[in-house]
Structures are given as structure tokens and as C-alpha cells.
PDB file of C-alpha atoms in Angstrom:
ATOM      1  CA  UNK A 362      28.513  43.360  12.267  1.00 58.00           C
ATOM      2  CA  UNK A 363      32.628  43.680  12.050  1.00 65.00           C
ATOM      3  CA  UNK A 364      32.392  42.024  15.797  1.00 61.00           C
ATOM      4  CA  UNK A 365      30.119  38.719  14.160  1.00 62.00           C
ATOM      5  CA  UNK A 366      32.234  38.440  11.091  1.00 66.00           C
ATOM      6  CA  UNK A 367      34.889  38.654  13.023  1.00 70.00           C
ATOM      7  CA  UNK A 368      33.651  35.663  15.629  1.00 69.00           C
ATOM      8  CA  UNK A 369      32.262  33.526  13.080  1.00 66.00           C
ATOM      9  CA  UNK A 370      35.624  33.742  10.723  1.00 72.00           C
ATOM     10  CA  UNK A 371      37.698  32.459  14.609  1.00 73.00           C
ATOM     11  CA  UNK A 372      35.176  30.216  15.332  1.00 71.00           C
ATOM     12  CA  UNK A 373      35.395  28.224  12.228  1.00 71.00           C
ATOM     13  CA  UNK A 374      39.166  28.964  12.127  1.00 76.00           C
ATOM     14  CA  UNK A 375      39.491  27.207  15.377  1.00 79.00           C
ATOM     15  CA  UNK A 376      37.017  24.142  14.927  1.00 71.00           C
ATOM     16  CA  UNK A 377      40.081  23.526  11.995  1.00 75.00           C
ATOM     17  CA  UNK A 378      42.788  23.019  13.968  1.00 81.00           C
ATOM     18  CA  UNK A 379      40.847  22.235  16.851  1.00 79.00           C
ATOM     19  CA  UNK A 380      39.871  19.006  14.093  1.00 77.00           C
ATOM     20  CA  UNK A 381      43.589  18.453  13.087  1.00 81.00           C
ATOM     21  CA  UNK A 382      44.246  18.101  16.886  1.00 83.00           C
ATOM     22  CA  UNK A 383      40.977  15.527  17.233  1.00 76.00           C
ATOM     23  CA  UNK A 384      42.139  13.357  14.503  1.00 79.00           C
ATOM     24  CA  UNK A 385      45.225  12.744  15.543  1.00 84.00           C
ATOM     25  CA  UNK A 386      44.973  12.175  19.081  1.00 82.00           C
ATOM     26  CA  UNK A 387      42.456   9.601  17.822  1.00 77.00           C
ATOM     27  CA  UNK A 388      45.210   8.033  15.610  1.00 78.00           C
ATOM     28  CA  UNK A 389      47.058   7.934  18.665  1.00 81.00           C
ATOM     29  CA  UNK A 390      44.558   6.509  20.713  1.00 77.00           C
ATOM     30  CA  UNK A 391      43.516   3.470  18.360  1.00 77.00           C
ATOM     31  CA  UNK A 392      47.576   2.847  18.500  1.00 77.00           C
ATOM     32  CA  UNK A 393      48.338   3.746  22.006  1.00 74.00           C
ATOM     33  CA  UNK A 394      46.849   0.746  23.787  1.00 73.00           C
ATOM     34  CA  UNK A 395      47.240   0.077  26.956  1.00 74.00           C
ATOM     35  CA  UNK A 396      50.658   2.497  26.564  1.00 75.00           C
ATOM     36  CA  UNK A 397      51.375   4.659  29.828  1.00 77.00           C
ATOM     37  CA  UNK A 398      50.624   7.803  27.384  1.00 80.00           C
ATOM     38  CA  UNK A 399      47.195   6.664  27.234  1.00 80.00           C
ATOM     39  CA  UNK A 400      45.836   8.264  30.254  1.00 80.00           C
ATOM     40  CA  UNK A 401      47.268  11.758  28.969  1.00 84.00           C
ATOM     41  CA  UNK A 402      46.010  10.916  25.074  1.00 82.00           C
ATOM     42  CA  UNK A 403      42.594  10.355  26.482  1.00 79.00           C
ATOM     43  CA  UNK A 404      43.274  14.187  28.492  1.00 80.00           C
ATOM     44  CA  UNK A 405      43.658  15.304  25.477  1.00 85.00           C
ATOM     45  CA  UNK A 406      40.717  13.992  23.361  1.00 77.00           C
ATOM     46  CA  UNK A 407      38.390  15.306  26.292  1.00 73.00           C
ATOM     47  CA  UNK A 408      39.271  18.616  26.528  1.00 80.00           C
ATOM     48  CA  UNK A 409      39.577  18.908  22.850  1.00 81.00           C
ATOM     49  CA  UNK A 410      36.386  18.135  22.147  1.00 71.00           C
ATOM     50  CA  UNK A 411      35.618  20.677  25.567  1.00 72.00           C
ATOM     51  CA  UNK A 412      36.811  23.331  23.574  1.00 79.00           C
ATOM     52  CA  UNK A 413      35.263  22.953  20.278  1.00 76.00           C
ATOM     53  CA  UNK A 414      31.920  22.723  21.977  1.00 71.00           C
ATOM     54  CA  UNK A 415      32.160  25.661  24.164  1.00 72.00           C
ATOM     55  CA  UNK A 416      33.875  27.215  21.197  1.00 75.00           C
ATOM     56  CA  UNK A 417      30.227  26.194  19.392  1.00 71.00           C
ATOM     57  CA  UNK A 418      28.497  26.903  22.047  1.00 68.00           C
ATOM     58  CA  UNK A 419      29.206  30.715  21.734  1.00 71.00           C
ATOM     59  CA  UNK A 420      28.544  31.397  18.088  1.00 72.00           C
ATOM     60  CA  UNK A 421      25.034  30.275  18.933  1.00 68.00           C
ATOM     61  CA  UNK A 422      24.766  31.805  21.574  1.00 67.00           C
ATOM     62  CA  UNK A 423      25.531  35.131  19.746  1.00 69.00           C
ATOM     63  CA  UNK A 424      24.170  34.050  17.206  1.00 68.00           C
ATOM     64  CA  UNK A 425      20.879  33.418  19.011  1.00 64.00           C
ATOM     65  CA  UNK A 426      20.933  36.743  20.254  1.00 63.00           C
ATOM     66  CA  UNK A 427      21.448  38.672  17.362  1.00 63.00           C
ATOM     67  CA  UNK A 428      18.494  36.619  15.515  1.00 63.00           C
ATOM     68  CA  UNK A 429      20.474  34.876  13.170  1.00 63.00           C
ATOM     69  CA  UNK A 430      20.832  31.455  14.250  1.00 62.00           C
ATOM     70  CA  UNK A 431      18.756  29.032  12.208  1.00 65.00           C
ATOM     71  CA  UNK A 432      19.529  26.331  10.617  1.00 64.00           C
ATOM     72  CA  UNK A 433      16.951  23.725   7.770  1.00 69.00           C
ATOM     73  CA  UNK A 434      14.656  21.268   8.201  1.00 78.00           C
ATOM     74  CA  UNK A 435      15.019  18.732   7.195  1.00 84.00           C
ATOM     75  CA  UNK A 436      13.589  14.560   7.050  1.00 87.00           C
ATOM     76  CA  UNK A 437      14.535  12.672  10.271  1.00 88.00           C
ATOM     77  CA  UNK A 438      13.810   9.640  12.450  1.00 90.00           C
ATOM     78  CA  UNK A 439      13.618  10.294  15.837  1.00 92.00           C
ATOM     79  CA  UNK A 440      15.616   6.878  17.124  1.00 90.00           C
ATOM     80  CA  UNK A 441      18.313   7.595  14.631  1.00 89.00           C
ATOM     81  CA  UNK A 442      18.215  11.113  16.028  1.00 90.00           C
ATOM     82  CA  UNK A 443      17.863   9.692  20.201  1.00 91.00           C
ATOM     83  CA  UNK A 444      20.725   7.681  18.662  1.00 88.00           C
ATOM     84  CA  UNK A 445      22.721  10.383  18.338  1.00 85.00           C
ATOM     85  CA  UNK A 446      22.225  11.932  21.267  1.00 86.00           C
ATOM     86  CA  UNK A 447      23.597   8.990  23.237  1.00 84.00           C
ATOM     87  CA  UNK A 448      26.748   9.163  21.311  1.00 79.00           C
ATOM     88  CA  UNK A 449      27.372  12.457  22.114  1.00 75.00           C
ATOM     89  CA  UNK A 450      26.872  12.059  25.317  1.00 78.00           C
ATOM     90  CA  UNK A 451      29.789   9.721  26.362  1.00 72.00           C
ATOM     91  CA  UNK A 452      32.053  11.258  23.904  1.00 66.00           C
ATOM     92  CA  UNK A 453      30.619  14.744  26.908  1.00 62.00           C
ATOM     93  CA  UNK A 454      31.216  12.927  29.978  1.00 57.00           C
ATOM     94  CA  UNK A 455      33.896   9.568  28.898  1.00 50.00           C
ATOM     95  CA  UNK A 456      35.730   9.797  32.483  1.00 49.00           C
ATOM     96  CA  UNK A 457      32.206   9.875  34.106  1.00 57.00           C
ATOM     97  CA  UNK A 458      30.310   6.689  34.037  1.00 69.00           C
ATOM     98  CA  UNK A 459      26.959   8.352  32.950  1.00 74.00           C
ATOM     99  CA  UNK A 460      24.683   6.647  30.360  1.00 82.00           C
ATOM    100  CA  UNK A 461      22.022   8.277  28.376  1.00 84.00           C
ATOM    101  CA  UNK A 462      19.042   5.860  28.602  1.00 89.00           C
ATOM    102  CA  UNK A 463      16.224   6.509  25.395  1.00 91.00           C
ATOM    103  CA  UNK A 464      12.319   5.173  25.132  1.00 93.00           C
ATOM    104  CA  UNK A 465      10.530   6.377  22.515  1.00 93.00           C
ATOM    105  CA  UNK A 466       6.250   5.192  22.727  1.00 92.00           C
ATOM    106  CA  UNK A 467       4.976   2.868  20.227  1.00 90.00           C
ATOM    107  CA  UNK A 468       2.527   6.439  19.709  1.00 89.00           C
ATOM    108  CA  UNK A 469       5.059   9.499  19.140  1.00 91.00           C
ATOM    109  CA  UNK A 470       5.761   8.824  15.187  1.00 88.00           C
ATOM    110  CA  UNK A 471       9.079   8.298  14.460  1.00 86.00           C
ATOM    111  CA  UNK A 472       9.620   9.924  10.731  1.00 89.00           C
ATOM    112  CA  UNK A 473       9.625  14.088  11.152  1.00 91.00           C
ATOM    113  CA  UNK A 474      10.289  16.785   9.953  1.00 89.00           C
ATOM    114  CA  UNK A 475      12.693  19.656  12.361  1.00 87.00           C
ATOM    115  CA  UNK A 476      16.054  20.022  12.957  1.00 85.00           C
ATOM    116  CA  UNK A 477      17.810  17.126  14.845  1.00 87.00           C
ATOM    117  CA  UNK A 478      20.602  18.967  15.430  1.00 82.00           C
ATOM    118  CA  UNK A 479      18.941  21.212  17.600  1.00 84.00           C
ATOM    119  CA  UNK A 480      17.260  19.268  19.706  1.00 89.00           C
ATOM    120  CA  UNK A 481      20.115  17.712  20.878  1.00 87.00           C
ATOM    121  CA  UNK A 482      21.357  20.006  21.266  1.00 83.00           C
ATOM    122  CA  UNK A 483      18.731  21.455  24.244  1.00 87.00           C
ATOM    123  CA  UNK A 484      18.488  18.313  25.540  1.00 89.00           C
ATOM    124  CA  UNK A 485      21.683  17.508  26.449  1.00 86.00           C
ATOM    125  CA  UNK A 486      22.215  21.517  27.124  1.00 83.00           C
ATOM    126  CA  UNK A 487      19.657  21.643  29.867  1.00 84.00           C
ATOM    127  CA  UNK A 488      20.888  18.613  31.076  1.00 84.00           C
ATOM    128  CA  UNK A 489      25.094  19.754  31.101  1.00 77.00           C
ATOM    129  CA  UNK A 490      23.343  21.863  34.163  1.00 63.00           C
ATOM    130  CA  UNK A 491      23.192  19.134  36.872  1.00 62.00           C
ATOM    131  CA  UNK A 492      25.481  17.165  35.652  1.00 62.00           C
ATOM    132  CA  UNK A 493      28.964  19.010  36.724  1.00 58.00           C
ATOM    133  CA  UNK A 494      28.613  17.954  39.903  1.00 50.00           C
ATOM    134  CA  UNK A 495      26.560  14.844  40.382  1.00 58.00           C
ATOM    135  CA  UNK A 496      28.187  11.713  40.428  1.00 63.00           C
ATOM    136  CA  UNK A 497      28.040   9.144  38.117  1.00 70.00           C
ATOM    137  CA  UNK A 498      23.850   7.535  36.775  1.00 78.00           C
ATOM    138  CA  UNK A 499      21.759   7.729  34.153  1.00 83.00           C
ATOM    139  CA  UNK A 500      20.147   9.556  32.122  1.00 86.00           C
ATOM    140  CA  UNK A 501      16.852   8.889  31.579  1.00 90.00           C
ATOM    141  CA  UNK A 502      14.843  10.203  28.768  1.00 93.00           C
ATOM    142  CA  UNK A 503      10.905   8.974  27.595  1.00 95.00           C
ATOM    143  CA  UNK A 504       9.089  10.451  24.438  1.00 95.00           C
ATOM    144  CA  UNK A 505       5.432  10.583  24.801  1.00 95.00           C
ATOM    145  CA  UNK A 506       2.889  12.089  22.182  1.00 93.00           C
ATOM    146  CA  UNK A 507       1.209  15.675  22.875  1.00 92.00           C
ATOM    147  CA  UNK A 508      -1.119  17.297  20.702  1.00 88.00           C
ATOM    148  CA  UNK A 509      -1.316  15.627  16.709  1.00 88.00           C
ATOM    149  CA  UNK A 510      -3.612  18.269  13.944  1.00 85.00           C
ATOM    150  CA  UNK A 511      -2.864  18.974  10.658  1.00 82.00           C
ATOM    151  CA  UNK A 512       0.463  16.979   9.878  1.00 85.00           C
ATOM    152  CA  UNK A 513       2.036  18.738  13.163  1.00 89.00           C
ATOM    153  CA  UNK A 514       2.139  16.865  16.258  1.00 93.00           C
ATOM    154  CA  UNK A 515       4.559  17.988  19.772  1.00 94.00           C
ATOM    155  CA  UNK A 516       6.562  15.276  21.710  1.00 95.00           C
ATOM    156  CA  UNK A 517       7.215  15.535  25.059  1.00 96.00           C
ATOM    157  CA  UNK A 518      10.483  14.530  26.667  1.00 96.00           C
ATOM    158  CA  UNK A 519      10.324  13.707  29.974  1.00 95.00           C
ATOM    159  CA  UNK A 520      14.506  13.745  31.018  1.00 92.00           C
ATOM    160  CA  UNK A 521      15.373  11.787  34.525  1.00 90.00           C
ATOM    161  CA  UNK A 522      18.952  12.606  36.288  1.00 85.00           C
ATOM    162  CA  UNK A 523      19.202   9.400  38.627  1.00 81.00           C
ATOM    163  CA  UNK A 524      21.945   9.433  39.992  1.00 76.00           C
ATOM    164  CA  UNK A 525      23.694   6.836  42.367  1.00 75.00           C
ATOM    165  CA  UNK A 526      23.883   9.276  45.368  1.00 78.00           C
ATOM    166  CA  UNK A 527      20.004  11.359  45.753  1.00 79.00           C
ATOM    167  CA  UNK A 528      20.519  14.530  45.263  1.00 78.00           C
ATOM    168  CA  UNK A 529      20.388  17.573  48.253  1.00 80.00           C
ATOM    169  CA  UNK A 530      17.307  20.020  48.491  1.00 83.00           C
ATOM    170  CA  UNK A 531      20.298  22.529  47.896  1.00 84.00           C
ATOM    171  CA  UNK A 532      21.419  20.812  44.456  1.00 80.00           C
ATOM    172  CA  UNK A 533      17.535  19.997  43.279  1.00 81.00           C
ATOM    173  CA  UNK A 534      16.773  23.957  43.821  1.00 84.00           C
ATOM    174  CA  UNK A 535      19.949  24.956  42.080  1.00 82.00           C
ATOM    175  CA  UNK A 536      18.485  22.255  39.168  1.00 82.00           C
ATOM    176  CA  UNK A 537      14.913  24.724  38.946  1.00 85.00           C
ATOM    177  CA  UNK A 538      17.571  27.655  39.133  1.00 83.00           C
ATOM    178  CA  UNK A 539      19.547  26.493  36.228  1.00 82.00           C
ATOM    179  CA  UNK A 540      15.962  25.843  34.391  1.00 83.00           C
ATOM    180  CA  UNK A 541      13.453  28.261  35.597  1.00 83.00           C
ATOM    181  CA  UNK A 542      12.657  30.719  32.599  1.00 80.00           C
ATOM    182  CA  UNK A 543      14.639  32.701  30.188  1.00 74.00           C
ATOM    183  CA  UNK A 544      15.884  36.327  31.922  1.00 69.00           C
ATOM    184  CA  UNK A 545      18.456  38.981  30.495  1.00 65.00           C
ATOM    185  CA  UNK A 546      19.362  39.756  33.918  1.00 63.00           C
ATOM    186  CA  UNK A 547      21.595  38.891  36.023  1.00 60.00           C
ATOM    187  CA  UNK A 548      25.219  36.572  35.444  1.00 60.00           C
ATOM    188  CA  UNK A 549      26.270  34.954  33.037  1.00 60.00           C
ATOM    189  CA  UNK A 550      28.533  31.569  34.033  1.00 60.00           C
ATOM    190  CA  UNK A 551      30.501  29.076  31.816  1.00 60.00           C
ATOM    191  CA  UNK A 552      28.843  26.503  33.644  1.00 63.00           C
ATOM    192  CA  UNK A 553      25.103  27.400  32.513  1.00 73.00           C
ATOM    193  CA  UNK A 554      26.065  28.578  29.457  1.00 75.00           C
ATOM    194  CA  UNK A 555      24.782  25.623  27.684  1.00 78.00           C
ATOM    195  CA  UNK A 556      21.740  25.319  30.010  1.00 82.00           C
ATOM    196  CA  UNK A 557      20.481  28.787  28.624  1.00 81.00           C
ATOM    197  CA  UNK A 558      20.716  28.826  25.366  1.00 81.00           C
ATOM    198  CA  UNK A 559      19.124  25.683  25.310  1.00 85.00           C
ATOM    199  CA  UNK A 560      16.534  27.282  27.130  1.00 85.00           C
ATOM    200  CA  UNK A 561      16.623  30.083  24.721  1.00 83.00           C
ATOM    201  CA  UNK A 562      16.310  27.235  21.278  1.00 83.00           C
ATOM    202  CA  UNK A 563      13.192  25.745  23.258  1.00 86.00           C
ATOM    203  CA  UNK A 564      11.930  29.529  22.518  1.00 84.00           C
ATOM    204  CA  UNK A 565      13.295  30.357  19.203  1.00 80.00           C
ATOM    205  CA  UNK A 566      11.465  26.585  18.103  1.00 85.00           C
ATOM    206  CA  UNK A 567       7.900  27.597  19.707  1.00 88.00           C
ATOM    207  CA  UNK A 568       9.008  25.276  22.158  1.00 91.00           C
ATOM    208  CA  UNK A 569       9.531  25.099  26.051  1.00 92.00           C
ATOM    209  CA  UNK A 570      11.854  23.820  28.857  1.00 91.00           C
ATOM    210  CA  UNK A 571      11.291  22.965  32.612  1.00 90.00           C
ATOM    211  CA  UNK A 572      12.196  21.968  35.542  1.00 88.00           C
ATOM    212  CA  UNK A 573       9.884  19.599  36.747  1.00 89.00           C
ATOM    213  CA  UNK A 574       8.434  17.299  39.849  1.00 84.00           C
ATOM    214  CA  UNK A 575       8.707  13.770  39.882  1.00 83.00           C
ATOM    215  CA  UNK A 576       7.368  11.121  42.679  1.00 81.00           C
ATOM    216  CA  UNK A 577      10.990   9.933  44.245  1.00 78.00           C
ATOM    217  CA  UNK A 578      13.001  13.893  44.420  1.00 76.00           C
ATOM    218  CA  UNK A 579      15.202  12.900  41.139  1.00 80.00           C
ATOM    219  CA  UNK A 580      16.783  15.643  39.005  1.00 85.00           C
ATOM    220  CA  UNK A 581      14.241  16.146  35.660  1.00 89.00           C
ATOM    221  CA  UNK A 582      13.429  18.045  33.212  1.00 91.00           C
ATOM    222  CA  UNK A 583      10.754  18.339  29.801  1.00 94.00           C
ATOM    223  CA  UNK A 584      11.010  19.337  26.752  1.00 94.00           C
ATOM    224  CA  UNK A 585       7.707  20.124  24.556  1.00 95.00           C
ATOM    225  CA  UNK A 586       8.579  21.013  21.045  1.00 93.00           C
ATOM    226  CA  UNK A 587       6.825  21.088  17.758  1.00 93.00           C
ATOM    227  CA  UNK A 588       7.504  19.058  14.346  1.00 93.00           C
ATOM    228  CA  UNK A 589       6.113  18.626  11.304  1.00 90.00           C
ATOM    229  CA  UNK A 590       5.099  14.421  10.564  1.00 84.00           C
ATOM    230  CA  UNK A 591       7.186  14.014   7.387  1.00 73.00           C
ATOM    231  CA  UNK A 592       4.865  12.901   4.792  1.00 63.00           C
ATOM    232  CA  UNK A 593       5.319  10.114   2.473  1.00 59.00           C
ATOM    233  CA  UNK A 594       3.804  10.677  -1.222  1.00 59.00           C
ATOM    234  CA  UNK A 595       1.292   8.131  -2.385  1.00 58.00           C
ATOM    235  CA  UNK A 596       2.170   5.780  -4.839  1.00 58.00           C
ATOM    236  CA  UNK A 597       0.895   5.316  -8.728  1.00 62.00           C
ATOM    237  CA  UNK A 598      -2.487   3.511  -8.678  1.00 63.00           C
ATOM    238  CA  UNK A 599      -1.463   0.576 -10.761  1.00 60.00           C
ATOM    239  CA  UNK A 600      -2.318   0.646 -14.356  1.00 63.00           C
ATOM    240  CA  UNK A 601      -0.904  -2.950 -15.816  1.00 59.00           C
ATOM    241  CA  UNK A 602      -1.985  -6.853 -15.069  1.00 58.00           C
ATOM    242  CA  UNK A 603      -1.499  -7.705 -11.448  1.00 59.00           C
ATOM    243  CA  UNK A 604       0.955  -9.929 -11.021  1.00 64.00           C
ATOM    244  CA  UNK A 605       1.370 -13.759 -11.006  1.00 72.00           C
ATOM    245  CA  UNK A 606       3.703 -15.360  -9.042  1.00 75.00           C
ATOM    246  CA  UNK A 607       2.767 -18.625 -10.880  1.00 78.00           C
ATOM    247  CA  UNK A 608       5.996 -20.097 -13.021  1.00 81.00           C
ATOM    248  CA  UNK A 609       8.070 -17.535 -11.137  1.00 87.00           C
ATOM    249  CA  UNK A 610      11.998 -19.315 -10.209  1.00 90.00           C
ATOM    250  CA  UNK A 611      12.447 -19.031  -6.875  1.00 92.00           C
ATOM    251  CA  UNK A 612      15.615 -20.166  -4.901  1.00 93.00           C
ATOM    252  CA  UNK A 613      15.346 -21.135  -1.362  1.00 93.00           C
ATOM    253  CA  UNK A 614      18.107 -20.562   1.243  1.00 92.00           C
ATOM    254  CA  UNK A 615      17.946 -22.407   5.139  1.00 89.00           C
ATOM    255  CA  UNK A 616      20.526 -23.951   6.763  1.00 84.00           C
ATOM    256  CA  UNK A 617      17.878 -25.932   8.883  1.00 82.00           C
ATOM    257  CA  UNK A 618      16.324 -28.255   6.798  1.00 82.00           C
ATOM    258  CA  UNK A 619      12.838 -28.768   7.983  1.00 77.00           C
ATOM    259  CA  UNK A 620      12.224 -25.490   8.170  1.00 80.00           C
ATOM    260  CA  UNK A 621      13.378 -24.961   4.134  1.00 86.00           C
ATOM    261  CA  UNK A 622      11.636 -27.719   3.340  1.00 83.00           C
ATOM    262  CA  UNK A 623       8.064 -26.210   4.742  1.00 79.00           C
ATOM    263  CA  UNK A 624       9.236 -22.886   3.415  1.00 85.00           C
ATOM    264  CA  UNK A 625      10.100 -24.638  -0.270  1.00 85.00           C
ATOM    265  CA  UNK A 626       6.506 -26.928  -0.154  1.00 80.00           C
ATOM    266  CA  UNK A 627       4.938 -23.984   0.857  1.00 80.00           C
ATOM    267  CA  UNK A 628       6.401 -21.835  -2.647  1.00 84.00           C
ATOM    268  CA  UNK A 629       5.397 -24.950  -4.450  1.00 81.00           C
ATOM    269  CA  UNK A 630       1.373 -24.920  -3.710  1.00 75.00           C
ATOM    270  CA  UNK A 631       1.303 -21.156  -4.553  1.00 80.00           C
ATOM    271  CA  UNK A 632       2.791 -22.385  -8.154  1.00 81.00           C
ATOM    272  CA  UNK A 633       6.288 -21.323  -8.195  1.00 86.00           C
ATOM    273  CA  UNK A 634       9.129 -23.002  -9.674  1.00 88.00           C
ATOM    274  CA  UNK A 635      11.618 -23.397  -6.072  1.00 90.00           C
ATOM    275  CA  UNK A 636      14.822 -25.467  -6.163  1.00 91.00           C
ATOM    276  CA  UNK A 637      15.734 -26.432  -2.273  1.00 91.00           C
ATOM    277  CA  UNK A 638      19.950 -25.457  -1.452  1.00 92.00           C
ATOM    278  CA  UNK A 639      20.768 -25.044   2.967  1.00 89.00           C
ATOM    279  CA  UNK A 640      24.117 -22.670   3.117  1.00 88.00           C
ATOM    280  CA  UNK A 641      25.203 -18.987   1.305  1.00 86.00           C
ATOM    281  CA  UNK A 642      28.001 -20.785  -0.489  1.00 87.00           C
ATOM    282  CA  UNK A 643      25.812 -22.655  -2.414  1.00 90.00           C
ATOM    283  CA  UNK A 644      22.701 -20.022  -2.810  1.00 90.00           C
ATOM    284  CA  UNK A 645      26.072 -18.681  -4.945  1.00 90.00           C
ATOM    285  CA  UNK A 646      26.841 -21.482  -7.788  1.00 89.00           C
ATOM    286  CA  UNK A 647      22.816 -21.817  -8.178  1.00 90.00           C
ATOM    287  CA  UNK A 648      22.518 -18.125  -9.134  1.00 90.00           C
ATOM    288  CA  UNK A 649      25.283 -17.738 -11.067  1.00 88.00           C
ATOM    289  CA  UNK A 650      24.357 -21.120 -12.342  1.00 89.00           C
ATOM    290  CA  UNK A 651      20.409 -20.077 -13.494  1.00 86.00           C
ATOM    291  CA  UNK A 652      22.301 -16.593 -15.117  1.00 85.00           C
ATOM    292  CA  UNK A 653      25.010 -18.608 -17.198  1.00 85.00           C
ATOM    293  CA  UNK A 654      22.131 -21.071 -18.154  1.00 85.00           C
ATOM    294  CA  UNK A 655      19.723 -18.117 -19.305  1.00 83.00           C
ATOM    295  CA  UNK A 656      16.957 -18.985 -16.515  1.00 86.00           C
ATOM    296  CA  UNK A 657      18.284 -17.010 -13.668  1.00 90.00           C
ATOM    297  CA  UNK A 658      16.254 -16.607 -10.020  1.00 90.00           C
ATOM    298  CA  UNK A 659      13.149 -14.033  -9.360  1.00 89.00           C
ATOM    299  CA  UNK A 660      12.914 -14.564  -5.941  1.00 89.00           C
ATOM    300  CA  UNK A 661      16.033 -15.741  -3.405  1.00 90.00           C
TER     301      UNK A 661
END
């Protein structure tokens, strides 16, 4: 127990100090322009990020092994989370010209409940097993829906690494070894730490992570994870009379005269009292005038 407490203290203190260095480097980079020091600052910035990531990986790995790794579930938007994957990917591969591309199929529910940070860790951790030895390219993440029942859904993240040069048979073999089922035997290599943690996190989250075959022989893996679909509370039934449009004051704002005239004419057909203007400045003046005259607009 004392070792776990010591690890957490060291990890937290290190993150604070590294955060100060990173903030300072960020400020210097913003003002560096084309300074000869810019390249050195970028190396420091990247090194600090890598060291901070390594500390977090080791801390999480130990907490998972001790059965104490848990994060609170939260409501999240899948597309926003995948945007975060792209952002983190660009920070961890700043010098390599790798890019992340994501595609969410139309039938995939995007409002979910789960652990979005853990999802990002799994996707990036599994990709890290192959990126260190590959030439520049793209990580393509295609999200599809598996089964759906009782407000639960399994999402399938099919991730394909597309380097400029096709992988050799030896690289494909090594990649599959990195994503082999979780095992407590054998040495744990530094470059495989994030991939190993990703496999264990997937298993702890009742999902799976494994290498898969592709038609063109690219390096690819599939992450399957269950999520709860976010429920939206039903609105209470309307008890009052239905709202009527007739008689309400409306300000129509459009810089294109023909379109403004059509919108104004349609609003008048609905029984609205309209006034139309052609710019934002005129709209603000009309809104202020309506308030000052005691006849504010109901809609703009």
C-alpha cells in the first residue's frame, strides 16, 4: 500500500512540474516565430509531453494491476471524443506527419454514457504499437454499430494504419504479437507499454481489442466496447393552449434582397407582423428601437 501511495505522490508532483514546463514552452513557442530556438523548443515541448504520458501510463498500469483503476462514467458525444483522439494524436506524433481520420456510420448513436478518456487511451495505445517503426501516413478509424438492446450498444472501432510504404511481413507479425491476448508472462517492453495497457483496459471494460486482417495487408485492429445510450428525459405534456403565431412581431434579417422578400412574405401569410432589414447593424438598431418603443420583437 505504501508503494502505491508513493507512486501516486510522485506521479502527481511530476505532472505539476511538467505542466509548468509545458505552459512556459507554449508561451515561448507562440512568440518564437522563425527563431533559431524554435526547433529546440519544439523538442522540449514534445519531450515533456512524452514524459508526462509515460508517467500517466505507468500509474494507470499499476492501478489496473492492483484492481484500483476506475473512472466515473459520464454523458459524452462520440464525435467530440473522436475529435479529441485527433487532437491527442497530433500532439503525440508532431514530427512524423501522421494524421488521424475518423468516420462515424449513420446508424451509430453519438450520445452515449461511458468513459470517453478511457476510449481515447485504448485507441491511441493500440496504435502506438505500430507507429514507432512506420513511415508517415494516416490512422483511419471507422465506427460501426454492433448489437443494441436494453439501452446498451456495442460499438466497433475498426482502425487501419495506412503508411506511405506497405508493411513488411515481419512488421505485420510484430504488430500482431503486440496485440496478442493479454498475458502476464514474458518481458514488458517500453514501446509496448501503451498497447499492453490498452488491451487490459479493453478487457476491464468488457470489450475486446485484437489485430485483424485487411484485404491489402495493412496493419489494422478492432476495438469493441459496450456503452449505455444516453437517455433524454421526456418533456412534460403541454397543459396550456397551443401557441399561436398570428399577431407576433418578427424581424427578418437577410443580406440577399430576393430571399429576404420571400421570407417576409411567407411570415406574413402565417399572420405575423414583420419588419425586414438587410444587415446585422440594421437588425440591432431595429431590436433596440422596438424595446425603447415598448414593442419588442418576439423573434428575429
